[in-house]
Coordinates of N, CA, C and O in Angstrom, one line a residue:
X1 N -5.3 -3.3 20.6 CA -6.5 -4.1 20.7 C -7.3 -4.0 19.4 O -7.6 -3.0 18.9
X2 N -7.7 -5.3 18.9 CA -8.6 -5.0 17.7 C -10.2 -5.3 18.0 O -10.9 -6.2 18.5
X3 N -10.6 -3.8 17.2 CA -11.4 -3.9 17.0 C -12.3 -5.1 16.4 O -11.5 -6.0 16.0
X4 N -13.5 -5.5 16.1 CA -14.5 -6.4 15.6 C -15.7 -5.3 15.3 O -16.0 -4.4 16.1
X5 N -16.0 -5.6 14.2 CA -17.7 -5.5 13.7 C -18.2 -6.9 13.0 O -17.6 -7.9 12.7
X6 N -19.3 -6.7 13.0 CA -20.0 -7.5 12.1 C -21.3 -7.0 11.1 O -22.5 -6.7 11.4
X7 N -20.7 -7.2 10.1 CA -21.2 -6.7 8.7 C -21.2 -5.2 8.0 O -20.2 -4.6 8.4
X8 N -22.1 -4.5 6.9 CA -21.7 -3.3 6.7 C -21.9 -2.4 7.6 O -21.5 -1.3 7.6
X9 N -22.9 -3.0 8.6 CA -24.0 -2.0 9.0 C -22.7 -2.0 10.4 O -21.9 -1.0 10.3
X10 N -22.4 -2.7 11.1 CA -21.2 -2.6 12.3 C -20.3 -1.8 11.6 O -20.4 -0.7 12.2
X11 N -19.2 -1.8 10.3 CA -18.2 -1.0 9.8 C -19.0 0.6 9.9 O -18.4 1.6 10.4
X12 N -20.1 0.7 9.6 CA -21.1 1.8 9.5 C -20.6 2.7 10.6 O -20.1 3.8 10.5
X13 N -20.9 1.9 11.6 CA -21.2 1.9 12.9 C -19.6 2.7 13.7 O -19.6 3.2 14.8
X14 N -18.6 2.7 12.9 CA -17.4 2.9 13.5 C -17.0 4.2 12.7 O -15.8 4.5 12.9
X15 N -18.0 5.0 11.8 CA -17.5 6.2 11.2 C -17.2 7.1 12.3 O -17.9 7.2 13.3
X16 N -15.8 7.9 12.1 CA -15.7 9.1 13.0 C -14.7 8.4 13.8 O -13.8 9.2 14.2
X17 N -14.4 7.1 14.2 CA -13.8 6.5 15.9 C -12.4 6.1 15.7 O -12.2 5.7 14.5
X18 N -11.7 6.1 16.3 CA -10.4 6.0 16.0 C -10.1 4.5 16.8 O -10.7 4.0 17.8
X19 N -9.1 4.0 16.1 CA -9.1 2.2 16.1 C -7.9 2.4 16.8 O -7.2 1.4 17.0
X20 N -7.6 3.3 17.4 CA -6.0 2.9 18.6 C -4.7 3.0 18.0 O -4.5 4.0 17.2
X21 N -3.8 2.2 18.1 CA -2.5 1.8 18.0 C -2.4 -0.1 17.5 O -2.9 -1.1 18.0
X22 N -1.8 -0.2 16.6 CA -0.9 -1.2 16.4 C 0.3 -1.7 17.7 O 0.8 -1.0 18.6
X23 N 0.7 -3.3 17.3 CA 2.1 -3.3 18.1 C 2.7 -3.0 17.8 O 2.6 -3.2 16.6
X24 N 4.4 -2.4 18.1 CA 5.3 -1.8 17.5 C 6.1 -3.4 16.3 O 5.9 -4.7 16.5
X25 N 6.8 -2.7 15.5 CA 7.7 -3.8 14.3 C 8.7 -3.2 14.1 O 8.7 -2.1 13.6
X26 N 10.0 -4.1 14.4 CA 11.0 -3.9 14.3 C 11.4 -3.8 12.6 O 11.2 -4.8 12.0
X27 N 11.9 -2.7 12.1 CA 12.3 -2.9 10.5 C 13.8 -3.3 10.5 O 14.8 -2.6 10.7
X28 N 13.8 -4.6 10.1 CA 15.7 -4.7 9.8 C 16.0 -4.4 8.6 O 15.4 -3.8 7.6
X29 N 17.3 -5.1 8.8 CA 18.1 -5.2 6.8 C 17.3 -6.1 6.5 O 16.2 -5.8 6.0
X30 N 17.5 -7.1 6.8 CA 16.6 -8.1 6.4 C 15.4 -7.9 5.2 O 15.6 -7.9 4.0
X31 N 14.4 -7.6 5.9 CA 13.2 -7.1 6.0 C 13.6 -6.0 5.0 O 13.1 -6.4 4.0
X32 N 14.1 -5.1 4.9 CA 14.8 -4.1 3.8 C 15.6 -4.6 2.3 O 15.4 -4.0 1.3
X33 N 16.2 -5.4 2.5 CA 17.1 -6.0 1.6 C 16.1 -7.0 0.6 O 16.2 -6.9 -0.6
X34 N 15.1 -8.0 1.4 CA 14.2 -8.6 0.6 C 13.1 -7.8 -0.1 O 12.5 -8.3 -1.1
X35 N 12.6 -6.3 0.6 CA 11.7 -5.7 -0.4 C 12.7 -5.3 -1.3 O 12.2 -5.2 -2.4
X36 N 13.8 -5.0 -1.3 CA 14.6 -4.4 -2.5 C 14.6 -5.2 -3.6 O 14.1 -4.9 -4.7
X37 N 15.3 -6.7 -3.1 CA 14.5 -8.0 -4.2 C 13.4 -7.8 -4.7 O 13.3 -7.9 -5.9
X38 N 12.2 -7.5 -3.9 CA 11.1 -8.1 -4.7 C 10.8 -6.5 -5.8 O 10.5 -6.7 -7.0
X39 N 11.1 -5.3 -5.2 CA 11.1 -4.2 -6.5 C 12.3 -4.1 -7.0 O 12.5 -3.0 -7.3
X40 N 13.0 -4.7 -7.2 CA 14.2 -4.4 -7.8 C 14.8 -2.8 -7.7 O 15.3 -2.2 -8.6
X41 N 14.6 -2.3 -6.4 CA 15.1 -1.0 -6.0 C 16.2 -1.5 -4.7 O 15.9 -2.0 -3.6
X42 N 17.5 -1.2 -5.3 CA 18.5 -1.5 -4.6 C 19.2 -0.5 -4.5 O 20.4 -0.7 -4.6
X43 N 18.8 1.0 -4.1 CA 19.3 2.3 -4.0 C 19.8 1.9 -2.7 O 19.2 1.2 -1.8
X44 N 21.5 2.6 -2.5 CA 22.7 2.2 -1.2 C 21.7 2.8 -0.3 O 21.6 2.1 0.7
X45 N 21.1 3.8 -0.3 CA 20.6 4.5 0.9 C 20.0 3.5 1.9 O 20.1 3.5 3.1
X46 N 19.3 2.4 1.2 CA 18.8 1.3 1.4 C 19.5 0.2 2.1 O 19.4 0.1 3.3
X47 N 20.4 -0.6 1.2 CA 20.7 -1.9 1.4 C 22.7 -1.7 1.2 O 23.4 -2.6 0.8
X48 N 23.0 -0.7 1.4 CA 24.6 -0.9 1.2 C 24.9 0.0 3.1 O 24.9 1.2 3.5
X49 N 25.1 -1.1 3.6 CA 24.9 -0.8 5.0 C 25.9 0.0 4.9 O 25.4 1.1 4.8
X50 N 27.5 0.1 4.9 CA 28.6 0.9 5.3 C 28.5 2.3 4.5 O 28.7 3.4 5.1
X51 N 28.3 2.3 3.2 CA 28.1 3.8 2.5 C 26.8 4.3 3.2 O 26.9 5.5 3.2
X52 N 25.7 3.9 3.9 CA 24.6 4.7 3.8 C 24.6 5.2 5.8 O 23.8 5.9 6.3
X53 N 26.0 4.4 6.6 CA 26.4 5.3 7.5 C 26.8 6.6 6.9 O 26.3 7.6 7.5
X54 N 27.4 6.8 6.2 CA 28.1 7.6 6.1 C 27.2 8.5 5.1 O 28.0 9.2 4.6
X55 N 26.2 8.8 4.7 CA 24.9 9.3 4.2 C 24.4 10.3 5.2 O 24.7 10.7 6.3
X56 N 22.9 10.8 3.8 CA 22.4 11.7 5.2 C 21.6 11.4 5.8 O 21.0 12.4 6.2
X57 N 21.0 10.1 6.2 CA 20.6 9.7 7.3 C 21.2 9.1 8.7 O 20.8 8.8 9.8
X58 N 22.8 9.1 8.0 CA 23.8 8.3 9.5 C 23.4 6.6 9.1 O 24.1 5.6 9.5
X59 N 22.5 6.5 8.4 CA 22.3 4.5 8.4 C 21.5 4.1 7.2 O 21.2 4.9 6.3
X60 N 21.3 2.8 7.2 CA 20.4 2.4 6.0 C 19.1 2.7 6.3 O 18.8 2.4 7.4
X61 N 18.0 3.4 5.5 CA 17.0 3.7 5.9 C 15.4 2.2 5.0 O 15.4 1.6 3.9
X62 N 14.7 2.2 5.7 CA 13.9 1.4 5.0 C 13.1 2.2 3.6 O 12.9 3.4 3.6
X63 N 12.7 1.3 2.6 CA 11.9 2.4 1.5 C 10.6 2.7 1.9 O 9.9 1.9 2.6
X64 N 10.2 3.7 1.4 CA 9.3 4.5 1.8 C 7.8 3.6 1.3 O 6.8 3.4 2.0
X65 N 8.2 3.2 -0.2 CA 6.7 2.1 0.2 C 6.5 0.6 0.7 O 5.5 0.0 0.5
X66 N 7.8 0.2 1.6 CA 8.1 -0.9 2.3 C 7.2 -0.5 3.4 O 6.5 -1.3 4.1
X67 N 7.3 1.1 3.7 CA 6.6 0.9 5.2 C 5.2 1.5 5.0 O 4.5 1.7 6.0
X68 N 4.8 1.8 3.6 CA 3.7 2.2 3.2 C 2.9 0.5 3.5 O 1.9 0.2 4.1
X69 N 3.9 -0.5 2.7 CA 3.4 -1.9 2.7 C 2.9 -2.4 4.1 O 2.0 -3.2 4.2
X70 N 3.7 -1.6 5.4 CA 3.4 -2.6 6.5 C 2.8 -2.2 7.0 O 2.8 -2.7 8.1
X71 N 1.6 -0.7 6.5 CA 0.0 -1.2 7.1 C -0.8 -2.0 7.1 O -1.6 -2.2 7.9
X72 N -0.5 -2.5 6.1 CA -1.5 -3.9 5.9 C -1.8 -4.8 7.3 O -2.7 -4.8 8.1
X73 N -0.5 -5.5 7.3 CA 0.0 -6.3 8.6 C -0.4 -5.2 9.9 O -1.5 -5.5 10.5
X74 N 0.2 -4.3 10.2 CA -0.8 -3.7 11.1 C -2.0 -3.3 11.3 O -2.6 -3.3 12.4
X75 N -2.3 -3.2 10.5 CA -4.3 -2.8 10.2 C -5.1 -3.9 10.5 O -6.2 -3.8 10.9
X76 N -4.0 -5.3 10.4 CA -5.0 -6.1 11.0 C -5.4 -6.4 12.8 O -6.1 -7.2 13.4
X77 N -4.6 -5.7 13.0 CA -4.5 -5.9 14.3 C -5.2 -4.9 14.8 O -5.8 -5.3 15.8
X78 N -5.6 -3.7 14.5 CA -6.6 -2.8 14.6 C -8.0 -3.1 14.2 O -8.9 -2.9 15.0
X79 N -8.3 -3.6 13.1 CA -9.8 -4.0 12.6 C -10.1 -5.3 12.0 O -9.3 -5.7 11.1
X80 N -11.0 -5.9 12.3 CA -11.5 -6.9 11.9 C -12.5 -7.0 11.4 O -13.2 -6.8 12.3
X81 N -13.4 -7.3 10.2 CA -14.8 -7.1 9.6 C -15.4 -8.4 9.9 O -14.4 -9.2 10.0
X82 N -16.3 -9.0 9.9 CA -16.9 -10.3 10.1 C -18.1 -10.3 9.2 O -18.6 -9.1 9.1
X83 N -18.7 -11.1 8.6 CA -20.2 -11.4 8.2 C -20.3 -10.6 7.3 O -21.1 -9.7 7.3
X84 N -19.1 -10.5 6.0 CA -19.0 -10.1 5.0 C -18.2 -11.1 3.7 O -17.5 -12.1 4.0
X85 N -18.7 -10.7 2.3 CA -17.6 -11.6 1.4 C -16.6 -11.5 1.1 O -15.9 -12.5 0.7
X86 N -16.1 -9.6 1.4 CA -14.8 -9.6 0.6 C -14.5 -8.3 1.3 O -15.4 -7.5 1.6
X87 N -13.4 -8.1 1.5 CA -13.2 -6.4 1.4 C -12.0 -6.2 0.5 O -11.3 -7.1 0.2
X88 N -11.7 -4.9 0.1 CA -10.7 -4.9 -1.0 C -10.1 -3.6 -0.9 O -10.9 -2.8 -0.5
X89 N -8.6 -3.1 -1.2 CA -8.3 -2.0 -1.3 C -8.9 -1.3 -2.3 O -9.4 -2.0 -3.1
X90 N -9.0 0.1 -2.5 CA -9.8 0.9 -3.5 C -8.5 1.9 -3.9 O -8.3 2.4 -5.0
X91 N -7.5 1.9 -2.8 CA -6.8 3.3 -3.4 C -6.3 4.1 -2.1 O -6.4 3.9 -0.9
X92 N -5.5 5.2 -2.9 CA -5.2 5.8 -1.6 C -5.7 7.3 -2.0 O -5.5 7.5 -3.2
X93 N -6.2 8.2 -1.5 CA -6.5 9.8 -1.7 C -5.0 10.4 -1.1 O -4.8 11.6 -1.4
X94 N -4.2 9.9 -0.4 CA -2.7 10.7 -0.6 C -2.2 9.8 0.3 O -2.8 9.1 1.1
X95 N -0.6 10.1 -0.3 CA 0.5 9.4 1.0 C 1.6 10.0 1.2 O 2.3 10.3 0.2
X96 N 2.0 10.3 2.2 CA 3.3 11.1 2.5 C 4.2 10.3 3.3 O 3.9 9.6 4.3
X97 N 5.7 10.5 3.0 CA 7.0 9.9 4.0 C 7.2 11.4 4.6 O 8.0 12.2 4.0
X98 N 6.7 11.7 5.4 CA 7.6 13.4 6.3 C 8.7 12.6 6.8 O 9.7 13.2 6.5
X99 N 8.9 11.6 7.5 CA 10.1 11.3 7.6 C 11.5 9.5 7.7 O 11.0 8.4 7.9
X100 N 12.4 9.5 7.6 CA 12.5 8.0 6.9 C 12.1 7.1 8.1 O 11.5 7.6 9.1
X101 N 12.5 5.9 8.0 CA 12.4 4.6 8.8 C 13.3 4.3 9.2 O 12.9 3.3 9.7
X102 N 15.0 4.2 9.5 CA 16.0 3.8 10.0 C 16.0 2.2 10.1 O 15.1 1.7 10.7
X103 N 17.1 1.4 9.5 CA 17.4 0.2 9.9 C 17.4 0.0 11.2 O 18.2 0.8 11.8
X104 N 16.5 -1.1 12.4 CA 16.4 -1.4 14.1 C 15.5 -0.5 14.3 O 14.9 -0.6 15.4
X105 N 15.0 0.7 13.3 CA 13.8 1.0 14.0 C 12.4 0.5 14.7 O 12.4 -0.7 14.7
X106 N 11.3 1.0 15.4 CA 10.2 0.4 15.3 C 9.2 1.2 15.1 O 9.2 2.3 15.7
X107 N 8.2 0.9 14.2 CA 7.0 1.1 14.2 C 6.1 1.1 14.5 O 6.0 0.0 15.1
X108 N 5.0 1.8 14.5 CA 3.1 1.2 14.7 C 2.0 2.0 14.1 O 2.1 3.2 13.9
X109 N 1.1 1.5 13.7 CA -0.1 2.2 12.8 C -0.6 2.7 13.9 O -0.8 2.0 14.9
X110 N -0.9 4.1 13.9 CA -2.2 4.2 14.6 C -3.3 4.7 13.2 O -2.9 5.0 12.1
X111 N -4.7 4.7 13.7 CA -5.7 4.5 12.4 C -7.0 4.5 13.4 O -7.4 3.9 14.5
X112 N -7.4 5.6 12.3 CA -9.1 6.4 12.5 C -10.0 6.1 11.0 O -9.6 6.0 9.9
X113 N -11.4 5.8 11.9 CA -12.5 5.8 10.4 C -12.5 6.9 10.4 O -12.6 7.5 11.4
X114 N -12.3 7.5 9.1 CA -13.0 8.9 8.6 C -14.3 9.1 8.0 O -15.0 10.1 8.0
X115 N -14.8 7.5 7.2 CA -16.1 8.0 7.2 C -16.5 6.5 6.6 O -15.6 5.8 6.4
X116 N -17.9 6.0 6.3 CA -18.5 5.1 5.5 C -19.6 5.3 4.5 O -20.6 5.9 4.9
X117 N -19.6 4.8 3.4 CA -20.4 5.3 2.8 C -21.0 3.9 1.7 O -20.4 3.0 1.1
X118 N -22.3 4.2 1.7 CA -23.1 2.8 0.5 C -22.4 3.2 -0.9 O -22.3 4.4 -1.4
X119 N -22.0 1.8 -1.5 CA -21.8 2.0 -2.6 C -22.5 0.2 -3.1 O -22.8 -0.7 -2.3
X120 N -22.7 0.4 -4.7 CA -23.5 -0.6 -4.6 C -22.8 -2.0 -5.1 O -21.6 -2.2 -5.4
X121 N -23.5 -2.7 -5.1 CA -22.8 -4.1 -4.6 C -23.6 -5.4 -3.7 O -23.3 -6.6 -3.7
X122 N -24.5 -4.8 -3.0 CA -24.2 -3.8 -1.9 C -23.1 -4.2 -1.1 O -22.8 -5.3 -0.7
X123 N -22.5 -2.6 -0.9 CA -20.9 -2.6 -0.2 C -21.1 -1.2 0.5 O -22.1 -0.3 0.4
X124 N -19.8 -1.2 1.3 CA -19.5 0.4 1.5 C -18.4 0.7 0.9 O -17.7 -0.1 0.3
X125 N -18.2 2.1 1.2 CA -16.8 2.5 0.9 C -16.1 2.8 2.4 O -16.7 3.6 3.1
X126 N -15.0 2.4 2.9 CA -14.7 2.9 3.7 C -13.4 3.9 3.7 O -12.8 3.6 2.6
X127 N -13.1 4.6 4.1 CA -11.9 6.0 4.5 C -11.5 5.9 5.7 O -12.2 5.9 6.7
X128 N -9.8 5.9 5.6 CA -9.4 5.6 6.9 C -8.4 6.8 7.0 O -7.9 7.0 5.9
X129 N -7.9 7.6 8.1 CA -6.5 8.1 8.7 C -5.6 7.1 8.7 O -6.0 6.2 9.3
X130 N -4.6 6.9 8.5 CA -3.3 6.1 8.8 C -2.4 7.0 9.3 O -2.4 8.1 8.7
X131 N -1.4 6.7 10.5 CA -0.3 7.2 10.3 C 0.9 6.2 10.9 O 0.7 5.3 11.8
X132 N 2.1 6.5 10.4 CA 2.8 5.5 10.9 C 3.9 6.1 11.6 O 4.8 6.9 11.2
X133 N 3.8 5.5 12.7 CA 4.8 6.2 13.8 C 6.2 5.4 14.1 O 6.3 4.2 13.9
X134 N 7.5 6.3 14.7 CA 8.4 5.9 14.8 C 9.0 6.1 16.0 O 9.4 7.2 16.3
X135 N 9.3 4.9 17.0 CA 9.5 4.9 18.2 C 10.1 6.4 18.8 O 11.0 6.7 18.0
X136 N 10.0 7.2 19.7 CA 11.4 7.9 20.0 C 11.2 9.2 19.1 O 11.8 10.2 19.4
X137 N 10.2 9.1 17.7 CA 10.2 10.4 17.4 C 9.1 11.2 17.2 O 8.0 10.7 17.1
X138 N 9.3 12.4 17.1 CA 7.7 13.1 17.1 C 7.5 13.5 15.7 O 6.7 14.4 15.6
X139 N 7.8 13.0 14.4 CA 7.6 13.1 13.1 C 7.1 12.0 12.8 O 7.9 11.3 13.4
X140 N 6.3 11.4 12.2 CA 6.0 10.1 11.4 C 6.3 10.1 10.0 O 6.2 11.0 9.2
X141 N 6.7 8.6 9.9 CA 7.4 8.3 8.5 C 6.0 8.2 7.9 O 6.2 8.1 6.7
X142 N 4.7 8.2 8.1 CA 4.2 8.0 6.8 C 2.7 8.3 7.2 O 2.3 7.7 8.1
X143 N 2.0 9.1 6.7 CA 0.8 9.6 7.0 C 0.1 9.4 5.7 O 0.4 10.0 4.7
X144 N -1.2 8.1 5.8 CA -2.0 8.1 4.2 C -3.3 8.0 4.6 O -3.5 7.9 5.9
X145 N -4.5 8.1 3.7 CA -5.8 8.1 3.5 C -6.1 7.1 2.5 O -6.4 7.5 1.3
X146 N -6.2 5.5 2.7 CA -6.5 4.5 2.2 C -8.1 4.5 2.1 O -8.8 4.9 2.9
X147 N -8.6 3.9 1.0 CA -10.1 3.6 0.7 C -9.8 2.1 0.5 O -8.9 1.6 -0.1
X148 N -10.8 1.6 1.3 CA -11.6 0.3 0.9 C -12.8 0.2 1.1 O -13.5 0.9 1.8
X149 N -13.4 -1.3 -0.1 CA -14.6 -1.4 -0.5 C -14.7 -2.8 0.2 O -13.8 -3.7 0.0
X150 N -15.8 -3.1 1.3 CA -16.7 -4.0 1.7 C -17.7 -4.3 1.1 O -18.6 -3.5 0.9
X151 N -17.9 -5.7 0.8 CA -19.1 -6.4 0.2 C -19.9 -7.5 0.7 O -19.4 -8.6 0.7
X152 N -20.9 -7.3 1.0 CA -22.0 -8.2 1.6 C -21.6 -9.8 1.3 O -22.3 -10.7 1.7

């Protein structure tokens, strides 16, 4: 379910609260094979389906900032800002893969405000929990602390 605010003072308003769950996303080859195009990272573990059975994951695994990438698309389904000009990534304060993504897996963000803060502009800063979960398992492929900047 996505959240809504409206303006800095509503984002304000959501420090501390945790934004739920995303819907789950299926990661294919597909979806794998075209981020490898777009970074030119064509490591077999990836995209050489028959060698990377036989690997040590048992399958082709998706790359680790392919599924760092598909917070984006999830995040929006969690928050929405309204009666603002811009908001922007700032950065990340850390990111971790604890564990991979499997080709047919599925995913979902879940995602907490950790905090809001005036910066000028006038904007805020916002800090978020991310983690990204994997159907079926009790390890998540990716746990980060994204900053973004909101602008009036």
């Amino acid at each position: 379910m996505t959240t809504t605010v409206t303006g800095l003072d509503g984002l304000k308003s959501l420090a501390g609260k945790d934004l739920g769950h995303s819907d789950w996303l299926e990661i294919t080859q597909e979806r794998v094979n075209t981020f490898a195009d777009a970074t030119g990272d064509h490591q077999w573990i990836h995209v050489d389906v028959e060698r990377a059975k036989t690997g040590p994951f048992g399958a082709p695994i998706a790359h680790g900032y392919l599924t760092l990438s598909l917070v984006i698309p999830l995040f929006t389904q969690l928050l929405q800002v309204e009666g603002i000009s811009m908001g922007v990534n700032y950065g990340l304060e850390k990111v971790r893969f604890p564990s991979p993504v499997k080709v047919g897996a599925r995913i979902r963000l879940a995602a907490s405000v950790v905090g809001v803060e005036d910066v000028a502009g006038p904007g805020v800063q916002s800090t978020f929990d991310f983690t990204v979960e994997v159907e079926g398992s009790a390890k998540p492929a990716c746990v980060a602390r994204p900053v973004y900047r909101h602008y009036a």
